[in-house]
Short mmCIF file of C-alpha atoms and ligand atoms in Angstrom, two decimals:
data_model
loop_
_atom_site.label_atom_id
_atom_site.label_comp_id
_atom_site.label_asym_id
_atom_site.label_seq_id
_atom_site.Cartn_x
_atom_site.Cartn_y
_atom_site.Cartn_z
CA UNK B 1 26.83 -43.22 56.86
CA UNK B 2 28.25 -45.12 53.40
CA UNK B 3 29.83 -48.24 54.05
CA UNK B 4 33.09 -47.01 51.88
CA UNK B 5 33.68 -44.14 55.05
CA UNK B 6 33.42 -47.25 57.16
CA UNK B 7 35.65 -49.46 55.27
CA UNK B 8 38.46 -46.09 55.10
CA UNK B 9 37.66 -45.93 58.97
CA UNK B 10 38.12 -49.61 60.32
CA UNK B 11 40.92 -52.21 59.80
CA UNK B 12 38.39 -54.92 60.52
CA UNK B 13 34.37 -54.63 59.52
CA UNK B 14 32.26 -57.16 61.74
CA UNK B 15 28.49 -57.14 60.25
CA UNK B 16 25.37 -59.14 60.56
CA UNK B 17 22.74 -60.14 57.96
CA UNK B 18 18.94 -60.81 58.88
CA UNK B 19 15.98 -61.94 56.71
CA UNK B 20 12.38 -60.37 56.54
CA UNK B 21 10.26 -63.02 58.45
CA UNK B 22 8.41 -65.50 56.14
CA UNK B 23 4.97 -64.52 55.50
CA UNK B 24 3.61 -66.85 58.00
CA UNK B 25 5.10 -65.47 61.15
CA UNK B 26 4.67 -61.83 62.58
CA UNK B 27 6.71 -59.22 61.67
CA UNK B 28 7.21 -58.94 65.57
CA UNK B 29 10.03 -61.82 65.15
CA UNK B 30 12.66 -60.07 63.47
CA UNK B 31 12.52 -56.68 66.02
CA UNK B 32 12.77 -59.05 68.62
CA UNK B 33 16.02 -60.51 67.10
CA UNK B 34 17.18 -56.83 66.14
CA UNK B 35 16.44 -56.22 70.00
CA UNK B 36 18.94 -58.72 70.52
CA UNK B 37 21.65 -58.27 68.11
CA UNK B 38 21.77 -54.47 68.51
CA UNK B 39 23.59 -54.41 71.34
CA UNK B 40 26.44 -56.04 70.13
CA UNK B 41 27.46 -53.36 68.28
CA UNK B 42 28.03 -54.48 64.59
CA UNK B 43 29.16 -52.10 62.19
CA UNK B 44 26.07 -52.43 59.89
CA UNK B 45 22.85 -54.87 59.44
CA UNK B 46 22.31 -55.99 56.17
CA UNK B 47 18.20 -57.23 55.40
CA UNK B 48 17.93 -59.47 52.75
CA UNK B 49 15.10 -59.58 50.04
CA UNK B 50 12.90 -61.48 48.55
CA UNK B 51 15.69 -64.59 49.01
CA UNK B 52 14.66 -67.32 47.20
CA UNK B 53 14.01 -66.02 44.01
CA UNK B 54 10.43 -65.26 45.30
CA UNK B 55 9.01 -61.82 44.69
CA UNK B 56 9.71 -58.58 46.03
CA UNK B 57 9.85 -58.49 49.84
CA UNK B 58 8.44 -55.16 51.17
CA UNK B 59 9.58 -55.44 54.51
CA UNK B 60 13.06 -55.10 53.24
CA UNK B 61 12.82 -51.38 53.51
CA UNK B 62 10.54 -50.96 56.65
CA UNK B 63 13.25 -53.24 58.49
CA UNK B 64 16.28 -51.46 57.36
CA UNK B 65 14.21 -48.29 58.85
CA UNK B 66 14.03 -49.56 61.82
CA UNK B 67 17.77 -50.78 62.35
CA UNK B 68 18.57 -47.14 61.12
CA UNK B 69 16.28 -45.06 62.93
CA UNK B 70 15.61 -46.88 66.47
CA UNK B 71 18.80 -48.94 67.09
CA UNK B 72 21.45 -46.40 65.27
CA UNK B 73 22.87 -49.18 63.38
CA UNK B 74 23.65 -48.62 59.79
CA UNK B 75 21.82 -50.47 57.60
CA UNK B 76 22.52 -52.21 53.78
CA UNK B 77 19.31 -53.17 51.97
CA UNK B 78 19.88 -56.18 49.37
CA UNK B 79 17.75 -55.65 46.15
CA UNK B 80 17.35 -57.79 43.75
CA UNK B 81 16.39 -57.30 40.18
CA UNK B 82 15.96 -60.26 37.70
CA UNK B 83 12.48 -60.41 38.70
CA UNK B 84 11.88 -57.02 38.48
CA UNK B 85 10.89 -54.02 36.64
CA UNK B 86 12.73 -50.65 36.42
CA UNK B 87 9.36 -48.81 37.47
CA UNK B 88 9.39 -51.57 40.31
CA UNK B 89 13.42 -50.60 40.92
CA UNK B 90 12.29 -47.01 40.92
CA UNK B 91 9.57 -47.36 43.38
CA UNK B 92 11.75 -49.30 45.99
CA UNK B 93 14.77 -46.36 45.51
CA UNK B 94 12.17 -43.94 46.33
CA UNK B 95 11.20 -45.54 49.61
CA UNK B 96 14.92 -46.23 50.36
CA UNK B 97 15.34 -42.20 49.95
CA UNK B 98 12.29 -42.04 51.94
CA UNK B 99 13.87 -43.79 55.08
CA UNK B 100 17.74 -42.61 54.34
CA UNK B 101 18.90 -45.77 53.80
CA UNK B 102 21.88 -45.26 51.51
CA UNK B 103 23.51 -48.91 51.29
CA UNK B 104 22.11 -51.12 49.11
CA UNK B 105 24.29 -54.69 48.22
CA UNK B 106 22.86 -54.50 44.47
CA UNK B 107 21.86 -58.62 43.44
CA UNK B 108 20.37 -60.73 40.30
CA UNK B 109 18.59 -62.98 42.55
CA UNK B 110 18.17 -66.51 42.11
CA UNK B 111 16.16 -67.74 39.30
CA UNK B 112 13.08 -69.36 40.45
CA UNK B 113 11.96 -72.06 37.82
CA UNK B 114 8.17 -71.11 39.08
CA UNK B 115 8.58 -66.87 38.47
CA UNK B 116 9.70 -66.08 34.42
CA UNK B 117 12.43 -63.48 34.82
CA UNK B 118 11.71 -60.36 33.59
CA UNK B 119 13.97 -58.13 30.86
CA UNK B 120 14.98 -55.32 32.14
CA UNK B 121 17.56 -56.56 33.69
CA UNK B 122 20.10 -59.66 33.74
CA UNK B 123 22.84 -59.40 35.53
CA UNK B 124 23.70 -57.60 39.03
CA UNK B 125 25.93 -55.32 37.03
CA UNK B 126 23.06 -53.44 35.14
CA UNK B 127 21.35 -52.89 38.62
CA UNK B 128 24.64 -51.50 39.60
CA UNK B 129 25.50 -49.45 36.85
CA UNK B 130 21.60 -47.86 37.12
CA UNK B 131 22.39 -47.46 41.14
CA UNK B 132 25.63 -45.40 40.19
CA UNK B 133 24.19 -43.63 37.83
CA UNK B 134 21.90 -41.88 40.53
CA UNK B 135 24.75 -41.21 42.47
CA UNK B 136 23.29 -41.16 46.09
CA UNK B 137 23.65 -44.49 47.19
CA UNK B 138 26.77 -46.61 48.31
CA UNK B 139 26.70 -49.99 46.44
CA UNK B 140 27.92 -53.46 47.30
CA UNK B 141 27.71 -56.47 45.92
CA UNK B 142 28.21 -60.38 46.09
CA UNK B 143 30.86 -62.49 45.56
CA UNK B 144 31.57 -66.18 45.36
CA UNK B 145 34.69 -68.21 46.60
CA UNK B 146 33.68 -70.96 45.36
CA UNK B 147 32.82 -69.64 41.93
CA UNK B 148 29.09 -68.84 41.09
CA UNK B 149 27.20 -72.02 40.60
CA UNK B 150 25.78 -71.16 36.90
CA UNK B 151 29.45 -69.99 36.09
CA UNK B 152 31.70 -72.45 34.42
CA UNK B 153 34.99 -71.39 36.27
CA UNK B 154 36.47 -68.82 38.04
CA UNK B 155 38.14 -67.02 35.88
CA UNK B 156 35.29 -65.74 34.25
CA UNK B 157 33.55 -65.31 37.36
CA UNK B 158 35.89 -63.14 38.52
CA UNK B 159 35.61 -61.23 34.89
CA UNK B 160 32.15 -60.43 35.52
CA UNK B 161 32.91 -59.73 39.19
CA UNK B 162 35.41 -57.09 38.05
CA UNK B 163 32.26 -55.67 35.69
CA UNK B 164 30.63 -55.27 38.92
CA UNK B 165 33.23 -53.21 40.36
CA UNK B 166 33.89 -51.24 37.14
CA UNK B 167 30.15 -50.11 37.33
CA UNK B 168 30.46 -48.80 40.69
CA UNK B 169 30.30 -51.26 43.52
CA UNK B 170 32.63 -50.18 46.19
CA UNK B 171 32.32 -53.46 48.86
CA UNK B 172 31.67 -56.99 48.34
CA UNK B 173 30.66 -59.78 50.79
CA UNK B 174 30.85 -62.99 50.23
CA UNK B 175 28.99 -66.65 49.60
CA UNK B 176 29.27 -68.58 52.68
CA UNK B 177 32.29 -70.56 52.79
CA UNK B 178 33.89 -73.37 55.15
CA UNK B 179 37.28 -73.35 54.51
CA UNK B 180 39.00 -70.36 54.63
CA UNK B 181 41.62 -71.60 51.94
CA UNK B 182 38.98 -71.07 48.94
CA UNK B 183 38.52 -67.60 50.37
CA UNK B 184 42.39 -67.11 50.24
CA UNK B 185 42.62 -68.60 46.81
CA UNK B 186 39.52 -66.22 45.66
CA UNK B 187 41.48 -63.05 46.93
CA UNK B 188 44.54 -63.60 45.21
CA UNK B 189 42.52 -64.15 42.37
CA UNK B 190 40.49 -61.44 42.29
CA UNK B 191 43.87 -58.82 43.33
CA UNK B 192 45.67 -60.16 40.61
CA UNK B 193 42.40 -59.18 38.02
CA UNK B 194 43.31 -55.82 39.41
CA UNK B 195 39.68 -55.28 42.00
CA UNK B 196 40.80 -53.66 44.70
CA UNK B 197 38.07 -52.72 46.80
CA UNK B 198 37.19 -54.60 50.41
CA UNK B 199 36.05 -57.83 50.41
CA UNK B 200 34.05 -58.87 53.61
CA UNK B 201 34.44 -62.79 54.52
CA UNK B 202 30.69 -64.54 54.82
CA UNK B 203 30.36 -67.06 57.67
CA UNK B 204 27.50 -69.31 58.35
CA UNK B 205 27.32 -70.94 61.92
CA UNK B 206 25.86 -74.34 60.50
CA UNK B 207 24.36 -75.66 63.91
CA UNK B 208 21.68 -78.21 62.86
CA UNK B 209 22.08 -80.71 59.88
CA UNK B 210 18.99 -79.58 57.99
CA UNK B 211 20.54 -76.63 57.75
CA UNK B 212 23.76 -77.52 56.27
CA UNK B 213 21.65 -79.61 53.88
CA UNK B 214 19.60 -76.92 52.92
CA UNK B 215 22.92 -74.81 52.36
CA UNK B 216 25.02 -77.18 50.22
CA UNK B 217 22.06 -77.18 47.69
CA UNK B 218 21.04 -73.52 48.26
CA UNK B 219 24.70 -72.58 47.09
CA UNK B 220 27.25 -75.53 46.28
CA UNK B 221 29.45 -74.56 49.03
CA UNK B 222 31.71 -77.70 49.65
CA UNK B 223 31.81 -79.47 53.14
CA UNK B 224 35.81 -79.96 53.96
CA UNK B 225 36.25 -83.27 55.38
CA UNK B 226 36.85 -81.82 59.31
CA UNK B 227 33.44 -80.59 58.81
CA UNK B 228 31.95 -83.76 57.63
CA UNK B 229 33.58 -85.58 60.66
CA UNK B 230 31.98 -82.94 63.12
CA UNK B 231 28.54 -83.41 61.80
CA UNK B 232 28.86 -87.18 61.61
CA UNK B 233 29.60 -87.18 64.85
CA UNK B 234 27.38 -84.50 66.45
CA UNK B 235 24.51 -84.16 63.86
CA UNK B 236 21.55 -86.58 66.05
CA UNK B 237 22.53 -84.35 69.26
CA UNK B 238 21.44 -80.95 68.83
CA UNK B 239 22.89 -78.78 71.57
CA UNK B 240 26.17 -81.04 70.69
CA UNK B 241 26.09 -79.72 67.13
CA UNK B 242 25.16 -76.09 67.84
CA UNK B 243 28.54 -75.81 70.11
CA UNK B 244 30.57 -77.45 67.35
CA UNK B 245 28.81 -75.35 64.72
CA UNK B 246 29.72 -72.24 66.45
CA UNK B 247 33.19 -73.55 67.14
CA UNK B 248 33.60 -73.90 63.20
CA UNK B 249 32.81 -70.87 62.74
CA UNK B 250 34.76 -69.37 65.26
CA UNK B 251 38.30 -70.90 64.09
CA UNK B 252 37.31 -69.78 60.91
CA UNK B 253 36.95 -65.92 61.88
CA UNK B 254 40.05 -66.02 63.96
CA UNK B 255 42.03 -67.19 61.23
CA UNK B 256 40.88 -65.03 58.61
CA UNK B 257 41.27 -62.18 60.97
CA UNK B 258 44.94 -63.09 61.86
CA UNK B 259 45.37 -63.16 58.00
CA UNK B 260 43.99 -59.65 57.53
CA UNK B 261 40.86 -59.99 56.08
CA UNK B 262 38.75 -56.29 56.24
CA UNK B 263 35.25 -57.73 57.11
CA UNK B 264 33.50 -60.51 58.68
CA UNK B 265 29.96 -60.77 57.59
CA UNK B 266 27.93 -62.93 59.83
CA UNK B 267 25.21 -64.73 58.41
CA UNK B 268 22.76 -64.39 61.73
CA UNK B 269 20.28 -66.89 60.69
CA UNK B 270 17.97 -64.34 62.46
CA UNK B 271 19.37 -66.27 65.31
CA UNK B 272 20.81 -63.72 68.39
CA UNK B 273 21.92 -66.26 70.75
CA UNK B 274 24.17 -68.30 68.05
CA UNK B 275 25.56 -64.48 66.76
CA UNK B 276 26.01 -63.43 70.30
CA UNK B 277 28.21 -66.05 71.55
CA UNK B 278 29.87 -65.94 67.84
CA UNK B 279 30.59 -62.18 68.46
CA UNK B 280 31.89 -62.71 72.36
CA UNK B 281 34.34 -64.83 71.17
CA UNK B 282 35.93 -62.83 68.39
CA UNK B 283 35.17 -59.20 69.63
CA UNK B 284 38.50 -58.37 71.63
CA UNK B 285 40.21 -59.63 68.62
CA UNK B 286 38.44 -57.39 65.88
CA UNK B 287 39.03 -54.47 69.10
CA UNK B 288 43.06 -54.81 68.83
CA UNK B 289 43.14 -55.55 65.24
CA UNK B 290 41.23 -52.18 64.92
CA UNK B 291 43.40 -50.70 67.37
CA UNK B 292 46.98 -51.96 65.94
CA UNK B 293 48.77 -48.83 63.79
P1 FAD C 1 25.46 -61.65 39.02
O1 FAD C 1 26.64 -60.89 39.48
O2 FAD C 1 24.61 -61.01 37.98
O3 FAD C 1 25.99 -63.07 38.50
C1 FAD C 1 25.09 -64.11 38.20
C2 FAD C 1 25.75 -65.08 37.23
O4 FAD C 1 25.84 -64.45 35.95
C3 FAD C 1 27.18 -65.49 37.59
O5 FAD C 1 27.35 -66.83 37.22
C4 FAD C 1 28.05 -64.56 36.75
O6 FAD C 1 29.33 -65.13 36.48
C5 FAD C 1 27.19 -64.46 35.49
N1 FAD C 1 27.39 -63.20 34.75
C6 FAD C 1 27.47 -61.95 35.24
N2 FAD C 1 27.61 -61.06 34.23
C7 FAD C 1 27.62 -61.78 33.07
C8 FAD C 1 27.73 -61.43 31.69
N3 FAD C 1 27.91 -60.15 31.30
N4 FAD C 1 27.70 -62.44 30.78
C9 FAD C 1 27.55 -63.75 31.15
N5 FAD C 1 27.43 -64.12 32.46
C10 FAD C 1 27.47 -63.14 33.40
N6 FAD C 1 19.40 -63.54 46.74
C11 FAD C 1 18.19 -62.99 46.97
O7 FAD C 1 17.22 -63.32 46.28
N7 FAD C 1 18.02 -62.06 47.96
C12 FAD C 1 19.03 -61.65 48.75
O8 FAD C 1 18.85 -60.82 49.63
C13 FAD C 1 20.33 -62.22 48.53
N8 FAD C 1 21.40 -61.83 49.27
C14 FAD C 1 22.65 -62.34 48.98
C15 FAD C 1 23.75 -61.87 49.70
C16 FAD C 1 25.02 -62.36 49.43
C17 FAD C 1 26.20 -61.84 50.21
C18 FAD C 1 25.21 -63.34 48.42
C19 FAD C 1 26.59 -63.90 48.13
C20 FAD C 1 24.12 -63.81 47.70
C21 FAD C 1 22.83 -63.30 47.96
N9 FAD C 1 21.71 -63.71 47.24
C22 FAD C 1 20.47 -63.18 47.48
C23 FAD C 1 21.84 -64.76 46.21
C24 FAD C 1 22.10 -64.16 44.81
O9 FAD C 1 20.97 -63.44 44.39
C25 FAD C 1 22.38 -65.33 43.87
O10 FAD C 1 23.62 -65.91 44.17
C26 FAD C 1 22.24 -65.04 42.38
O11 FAD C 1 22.17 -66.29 41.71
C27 FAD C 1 23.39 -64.23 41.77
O12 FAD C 1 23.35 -62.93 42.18
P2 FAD C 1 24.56 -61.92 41.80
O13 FAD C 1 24.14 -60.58 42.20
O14 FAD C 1 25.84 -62.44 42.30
O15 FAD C 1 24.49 -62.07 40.20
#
């Protein structure tokens, strides 16, 4: 199924995102997370690739497979292309077509000062407008709250966003945010520059303070000070801080759900015990919101 039927279909989307395992653990890992996150029913799975910056990930494609064809789930394959070629692109679309995967979330990638980008493509748009131009695929595509970090401000940002939706993206999700009044202010923004289509909300349980490190780095998102109090407080006591992680993120879906967001996109963390309790929590709210007119 394309994720635009879905988006007609559903008041609220709830999705998850997983990652390839890294090279040094078995590919086992991640269908024992899939085992564990298909049966909480998310609208789609999205597989991320090559994150990083670092090469092409092959195992993008086999996973996205496998959440199609043995747990039913639809799946949206991210591809990146400022490290790649169009022959490379072509290659990749063929084995997509191979395994009927028609969602792809359509990405620049992150420049990796070790891998010289290649030319045949710079921005997400040109991947986008190529995608379009085969017609078979539904295409999404990211977004940023916060404004991109290479970006000097949000209006043009959300210029170059709008280019992305002009070349055919029909869904975006979001950069990771913690308060949900930057994804507020980002909406309005991006209605009043006329882009109309979905935008899913993209929460990160932050649960250990490595991670949140890592994160804030990774992407710039900014720590509002509640947050900063919680890790403060809980960060040296790990099963402390995974409760209040998952809290966080918690209040944060259930206000942007009572304020009518259309998706929540959950980043897993390739973690199904964090997402499961995550998804208990919020599930008989996403239920009557779906159900309500
Ligand atoms: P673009 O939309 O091309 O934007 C990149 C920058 O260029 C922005 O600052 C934008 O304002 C600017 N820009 C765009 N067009 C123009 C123009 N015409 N002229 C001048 N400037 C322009 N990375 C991975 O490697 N693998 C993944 O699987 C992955 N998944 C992600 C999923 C989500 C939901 C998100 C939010 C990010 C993901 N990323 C992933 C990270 C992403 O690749 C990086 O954030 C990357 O730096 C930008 O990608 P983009 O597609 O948003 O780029």
């Amino acid at each position: 199924m394309k994720l635009n039927t879905l988006f007609e279909q559903k008041k609220i989307v709830f999705s998850f995102e997983v990652f390839p395992p890294k090279k040094t653990s078995s590919i086992q890992t991640i269908y024992d997370t899939l085992d564990a996150l298909s049966d909480l029913n998310p609208d789609f799975i999205s597989v991320t690739y090559g994150a990083g910056g670092n090469p092409a990930d092959h195992s993008t494609v086999e996973i996205a497979s496998t959440i199609k064809h043995k747990y039913h789930i639809e799946p949206l394959a991210h591809l990146t292309c400022l490290n790649s070629t169009k022959e490379h692109i072509g290659q990749v679309l063929d084995e997509l077509r191979a395994n009927e995967i028609e969602n792809i979330l359509a990405l620049r990638g992150d420049r990796n000062p070790d891998v010289p980008p290649k030319t045949d493509y710079r921005y997400a748009r040109d991947l986008i407008e190529e995608l379009n131009h085969h017609g078979e695929f539904d295409i999404a595509a990211a977004c940023y709250p916060e404004v991109h970090p290479e970006c000097p401000d949000m209006e043009e940002d959300i210029l170059h966003l709008k280019e992305k939706v002009d070349a055919g993206a029909s869904h975006l999700i979001s950069q990771l945010f913690f308060d949900n009044n930057d994804f507020y202010n980002f909406l309005y923004r991006v209605r009043e520059a006329g882009i109309m289509v979905p935008v899913e909300a993209g929460i990160m349980p932050v649960t250990n303070r490595k991670q949140i490190e890592r994160m804030v780095s990774l992407c710039g998102a900014s720590l509002p000070k509640k947050f900063v109090k919680i890790m403060h407080r809980y960060g040296d006591d790990p099963a402390a801080m995974q409760d209040a992680g998952i809290a966080y993120a918690v209040e944060q879906i259930v206000d942007l759900i009572s304020n009518g967001v259309q998706g929540i996109h959950l980043y897993t963390m390739n973690n199904p015990l964090i997402a499961r309790r995550i998804s208990q929590s919020v599930a008989s709210l996403i239920r009557c919101s779906n159900r309500a007119e």
